[in-house]
Amino acid sequence: MQMDFSYKVTWLHKINPSLKFIIIIILFIHLLMIHNINFIINYMLGMTILYLFFTGHPWKRLLIISIPFILIFLTSSTSMIFFGKGEITWIKWGLVHITEESFFRGLHLGFRGIIFATLGIIFALTTRPVYLFYSLMQQLKLKPKYAYSFMAAVRLIPIMIEETQTLHYALKVRGVQNHKGFVGFYKKLKSYSIPMLSQSIRKAYRIAIAMEAKRFSDTVNRTYYYQLGFSKFDMIFMFYFVIMILVSYYAAINHPYFSILDVRDNG
Amino acid sequence: MKKGLKLTDILVTIIIALLFGIIYKLWGPLYGVVSTFGLQIEQLIYGMWFIAAIVAYLIIRKPGVALLAEVAAAQGEFIFGGEWGVVTLVFGLGQGLAAELIFAAFRYKRSDMFIACLAGVASAFASIGIDYYYGYVADLAIWNLLIMFGARVIGAILISGIFAYLIVQALEKTGVTNLVRPASSEDYKALN
Amino acid sequence: MTTIASITNMRLKFPGVESLLFKDFSLSLNKGEKVLILGPSGSGKSTLLQVLTGLVPDAVEIPMKAEEKIIPESWGFLFQDPDTQFCMPYVDEEIAFVLENLQTPREQMESSIHYYLHQVGLTFDNIHTKIQTLSGGMKQRLAIASVLALEPEVLFLDEPTAMLDPKGTQSVWDTLKDIGKDKTVVIVEHKIEQIVDFVDRIILLNENGEIIADGSKRKIFDQYKHVLIEQGIWYPGVWDEYIQVNRKEFPISNKVNEKPNLHLAEFAGYREKSKKIDVKEADAYPGEWITVLGPNGAGKSTLLLGLMNLIKTKGSYYILDQNHRKIKNFSDYVSFVFQNPEFQFITNTVFDEVAYSIQLEDWSEEQVLTRVNQLLNLYQLEAHKQKHPYQLSMGQKRRLSFAAAIIKEQPILLLDEPTFGQDAKNTFAILEQLERLRLQGTTVIMVTHDLQIVNHFATKVWYISNGKLVEECSASNYTKNNQKQPAMS
Ligand SMILES: Nc1ncnc2c1ncn2[C@@H]1O[C@H](COP(=O)(O)OP(=O)(O)OP(=O)(O)O)[C@@H](O)[C@H]1O
Ligand SMILES: Nc1ncnc2c1ncn2[C@@H]1O[C@H](COP(=O)(O)OP(=O)(O)OP(=O)(O)O)[C@@H](O)[C@H]1O
Ligand SMILES: [Mg+2]
Ligand SMILES: [Mg+2]
């Protein structure tokens, strides 16, 4: 969505999108294998630095975007904290049973959730969809049919959002009366969602026809307006993570915040 | 019939998916607000995250659409800055595959409410499977785990089964589905 | 002469529709011809173009068969709606998309993009400009540029100037004529003043999708005039004849010491916090027909949206002596026809759409039925009444939204270009209906680009320029003052 806002282009924007994507997936897998809460806290700090200083977006926007992070933290951790298994009981109150193990396991999940969120948002804030799909075609051999469909659909989204406005006008002009309560809510939901969906399908369909009219075909040997390759920024990006992970690990072993090394039940 | 999906099928599937991608993205905070109590009530609305595959399939009714839609919706949620980052893609893939398998098991012949619910339940199981590895769910108290599963399956049936089916029924009345579905043989016969 | 496109004994029918749209239809086009396809709204012109290019049935599955068909090797298609022919977000990327399809080497792309943009008279400081920031006319030119990039032998044009002001229309046609000189060109268009001198062959369709005449321009206009009249198709001079036959006189509003239906003072309308329309003072009386004129993007639609209380407004606005902020149901007093007929339909069939607003009142079932059928009949929609509004042709959609808007006969009627893309018969049906309402005391406020309407139907003109109501005068004065300028026709 960053395309609707202005931002400064930083080195994070210049990384090959496919590579960025793959690295994020590797980090994801790696994160799943970390069970040491100290490590994960350091990891999170390393991510926050990237997010705060290198995405090229203004502070205010970054802050607003990060509000849901708190929510993520809560959603990922609360049920584990309240209802997880464990031996060392801290609080027992009805169904709620907080144990030391479940508490740290919950925290761990919460931090991990925040890291995934930050990584995802860094990607979203620093990658233009058009470049992403060109790169996916060029580096990962995504079929043009899919890539261009994605790009066309992404272009349609803001247009469709604008059209909800027209739809809203239309309902008012025709004197559609609002009902209260659940029935009213359901009616309203229906009177917006169905035309939206049906109009989008119609528009997508027409665009597909227009694309075919422009001789679009799924051949492999098409030429490309944008050629996405690799650069020194890709190296910097990889190095950043390697160093960050090593430092986090070292710090976690030598200067732990908590004495727990593995948050798993049977660990 | 020609093999594979046509450009129109793909583009239509993806636009549907992206619209749901926006809803998925908005669903994140809502889910967050509902779930701060840890009692797993939020699982009842989890089913929304299975809906793209089912709606797209019910509209287009071709092989591959359900999987494509769910992956594209997850991709959409991801590029719109969704709260779960790439995790979303893993779930999207698993859920889409599960729904696709159900439709394939009936050879893409059925598109009634029952099959929609079944696909929803399959997606719910897939998501639970992923959660098993990802969310330490096995470490939850058993009663809590059972509520979680139960609520998620019920939510899947309600939202991605029944609600999805009703949406598509309403869409059929707008005639838009005629655009993307193969014309019937009666229509061709009428040409003679 | 070589045949460049042809079709023999084609049959086509829309899924789920009873009757065939085309039955044993044959047509053949020769290389280098400039062909104009004329026919009443709903006769199948848009569909025919898609068949001739092979889009139907290759990209669009509509049941059809033909004994033989020749599809041109390279063709370009210009669609009506500029927004749904682009697939990329930026100007350069859009043309590059075509170049990529043709496997143009990357190094040549940038210069080609500049070349095609230059050909259609588009200049940008930076070609990496967002398409969404372009005006309708610029978008349509960009669409032409990307069609040109295909280097097509045959150009298919489906009402390419829909939604453009007279100036934009003129310049788009000038561009098209220039680049179409040595190509085969097939045009579908209702308003033909600007292109009659360009075409050499005319094909006439009737409402059943049959060819009723086919020949040189001269032959059609000389020998088939009665058919044109009968089918209600535009031809040069329709207006003059209409005026003569109906002995239409200059309309005068009969306002004597009456109170205005609508009063504005220091009125301003906002779009996303910036002021887009500004009116110092204006009144509209019962029995007045005001045409709102002005170039694309001037703020005409914004004015109407403001009058309909749909956008944020400031200043005073009175309807029948009531402050507009105090009115609960605007739709009881004011009715509205949107510029773009899509997206304003709220029911599932043509019939329900027309019936909607009177069904909210307490009309008896029988009354509703008679009234709706009468309107459907008047606007040639009765054969389509069970269709979904979106399944109609462009002109049919507009007529439907018009019929739905006038059925309740509110005292104020706001219309945003209701006669665009309409054949002659339906245009006059709409105008006559409006005149009847006006004589009953309705205030008609109508955005249009058609000066003939100003000349023969309006009583007053509001001229909008750059977001301001800059001129308010009687229609007769406006006509007198603007006669020197060569406007439309
Ligand atoms: N998807 C559809 N399903 C059913 N009927 C349709 C569909 N699309 C068009 N029609 C009908 O086919 C007929 C021909 O439509 P078409 O758009 O070709 O007309 P047209 O000559 O271009 O009219 P106009 O001048 O108003 O644009 C119309 O009567 C229309 O109602
Ligand atoms: N939804 C919107 N949000 C913000 N600005 C808008 C919006 N719609 C229109 N505008 C701007 O408001 C101005 C007036 O637009 P408007 O649509 O009223 O022009 P118009 O006179 O009706 O033109 P046309 O002849 O093309 O219909 C333009 O500068 C346009 O860019
Ligand atoms: Mg048409
Ligand atoms: Mg306008």
Short mmCIF file of C-alpha atoms in Angstrom, two decimals, chain A residues 3-5 128 130-131 134 137 148 151-153 155-156 158-160 162-177 192 194-196 198-200 202-217 219-227, chain C residues 55 58-61 73-77 79 81 83-90 92-94 96-106 109 113 127-128 130-132 146 150 271 305 308-311 329 331 336 338 342-344 346 353 356-357 360 388 390 397 404:
data_model
loop_
_atom_site.label_atom_id
_atom_site.label_comp_id
_atom_site.label_asym_id
_atom_site.label_seq_id
_atom_site.Cartn_x
_atom_site.Cartn_y
_atom_site.Cartn_z
CA MET A 3 2.48 3.45 -3.21
CA ASP A 4 -0.13 5.92 -2.06
CA PHE A 5 2.27 7.69 0.27
CA ARG A 128 6.75 -1.66 -4.89
CA VAL A 130 5.26 -3.83 -9.64
CA TYR A 131 8.95 -4.50 -8.95
CA TYR A 134 8.72 -8.30 -12.27
CA MET A 137 8.91 -13.38 -13.12
CA TYR A 148 0.36 -9.28 -14.66
CA MET A 151 -0.36 -6.04 -11.02
CA ALA A 152 -3.62 -5.22 -12.75
CA ALA A 153 -5.60 -6.24 -9.70
CA ARG A 155 -4.06 -1.19 -9.65
CA LEU A 156 -7.79 -1.79 -9.44
CA PRO A 158 -7.77 2.00 -5.10
CA ILE A 159 -10.24 2.50 -7.94
CA MET A 160 -12.65 0.13 -6.26
CA GLU A 162 -13.12 5.16 -4.62
CA GLU A 163 -16.18 3.53 -6.09
CA THR A 164 -17.55 2.56 -2.71
CA GLN A 165 -18.06 6.28 -2.38
CA THR A 166 -20.20 6.36 -5.52
CA LEU A 167 -22.13 3.42 -4.23
CA HIS A 168 -22.71 5.20 -0.97
CA TYR A 169 -24.03 8.18 -2.94
CA ALA A 170 -26.28 5.97 -5.01
CA LEU A 171 -27.90 4.44 -1.96
CA LYS A 172 -28.54 7.87 -0.53
CA VAL A 173 -29.89 9.31 -3.77
CA ARG A 174 -32.39 6.52 -4.10
CA GLY A 175 -33.62 7.08 -0.59
CA VAL A 176 -32.59 3.71 0.76
CA GLN A 177 -33.75 3.63 4.34
CA TYR A 192 -22.29 -2.67 -0.12
CA ILE A 194 -22.46 -7.48 -3.31
CA PRO A 195 -22.22 -4.54 -5.73
CA MET A 196 -18.55 -4.11 -4.81
CA SER A 198 -19.83 -7.80 -8.71
CA GLN A 199 -18.38 -4.54 -10.00
CA SER A 200 -14.83 -5.66 -9.31
CA ARG A 202 -16.83 -6.99 -14.08
CA LYS A 203 -13.91 -4.59 -14.11
CA ALA A 204 -11.35 -7.36 -13.80
CA TYR A 205 -13.05 -9.15 -16.62
CA ARG A 206 -12.93 -6.09 -18.85
CA ILE A 207 -9.30 -5.47 -18.04
CA ALA A 208 -8.47 -9.05 -18.91
CA ILE A 209 -10.16 -8.52 -22.27
CA ALA A 210 -8.26 -5.29 -22.80
CA MET A 211 -5.03 -7.10 -21.97
CA GLU A 212 -5.75 -9.75 -24.54
CA ALA A 213 -6.62 -7.02 -27.00
CA LYS A 214 -3.11 -5.74 -26.42
CA ARG A 215 -1.77 -9.08 -27.52
CA PHE A 216 -0.81 -10.30 -24.09
CA SER A 217 0.28 -13.88 -24.13
CA THR A 219 5.12 -16.74 -23.72
CA VAL A 220 8.38 -17.14 -21.89
CA ASN A 221 10.48 -15.00 -24.17
CA ARG A 222 8.84 -11.69 -23.51
CA THR A 223 11.05 -8.68 -23.00
CA TYR A 224 10.89 -6.62 -19.84
CA TYR A 225 10.73 -2.90 -19.22
CA TYR A 226 12.26 -3.34 -15.82
CA GLN A 227 15.20 -5.67 -15.46
CA LEU C 55 -12.24 -11.39 -28.62
CA ASP C 58 -11.60 -16.41 -27.53
CA ALA C 59 -11.40 -14.14 -24.52
CA VAL C 60 -15.12 -13.73 -23.85
CA GLU C 61 -17.10 -16.90 -23.95
CA GLU C 73 -3.80 -10.26 -38.27
CA SER C 74 -3.04 -7.17 -36.24
CA TRP C 75 -5.64 -4.96 -34.75
CA GLY C 76 -6.07 -2.44 -31.99
CA PHE C 77 -9.22 -1.87 -29.95
CA PHE C 79 -12.87 0.70 -25.55
CA ASP C 81 -14.39 3.22 -20.59
CA ASP C 83 -10.46 3.13 -16.67
CA THR C 84 -10.82 -0.50 -17.53
CA GLN C 85 -8.34 -0.70 -20.35
CA PHE C 86 -5.18 -0.18 -18.36
CA CYS C 87 -3.45 -2.86 -16.39
CA MET C 88 -0.46 -0.96 -15.02
CA PRO C 89 -0.41 2.01 -12.62
CA TYR C 90 1.95 4.36 -14.51
CA ASP C 92 5.26 4.51 -19.10
CA GLU C 93 4.55 1.06 -17.69
CA GLU C 94 1.27 0.87 -19.55
CA ALA C 96 5.77 -0.74 -21.99
CA PHE C 97 3.29 -3.54 -21.35
CA VAL C 98 2.35 -3.50 -25.03
CA LEU C 99 5.98 -3.30 -26.11
CA GLU C 100 6.82 -6.26 -23.90
CA ASN C 101 4.01 -8.23 -25.49
CA LEU C 102 5.53 -7.55 -28.89
CA GLN C 103 8.96 -8.50 -27.56
CA THR C 104 10.49 -5.12 -28.28
CA PRO C 105 14.07 -5.05 -27.01
CA ARG C 106 14.37 -3.26 -23.69
CA MET C 109 11.39 0.86 -25.10
CA ILE C 113 7.20 5.25 -25.34
CA ILE C 127 6.66 9.76 -18.25
CA HIS C 128 6.54 7.90 -14.97
CA LYS C 130 0.35 7.98 -12.35
CA ILE C 131 -2.53 7.16 -14.68
CA GLN C 132 -5.05 7.93 -11.94
CA SER C 146 -0.96 2.05 -26.34
CA LEU C 150 0.62 -2.40 -31.41
CA ARG C 271 -13.66 17.11 -2.47
CA LEU C 305 -23.16 16.25 -5.93
CA MET C 308 -27.68 16.49 -3.85
CA ASN C 309 -26.06 16.90 -0.44
CA LEU C 310 -23.63 14.06 -1.04
CA ILE C 311 -20.38 15.89 -0.43
CA ASN C 329 -34.97 12.90 3.24
CA SER C 331 -34.63 12.17 -2.06
CA PHE C 336 -30.39 12.51 -9.47
CA PHE C 338 -25.24 10.01 -12.21
CA GLU C 342 -22.67 1.89 -13.53
CA PHE C 343 -22.56 1.53 -9.80
CA GLN C 344 -25.81 3.30 -9.16
CA ILE C 346 -29.34 -1.04 -6.43
CA GLU C 353 -34.82 -0.65 -10.59
CA TYR C 356 -37.84 1.07 -6.56
CA SER C 357 -38.65 4.59 -5.47
CA LEU C 360 -41.19 2.82 -1.10
CA HIS C 388 -29.89 -7.41 -14.46
CA TYR C 390 -25.48 -4.50 -15.62
CA LYS C 397 -28.04 1.59 -18.84
CA ALA C 404 -35.58 5.34 -12.40
#
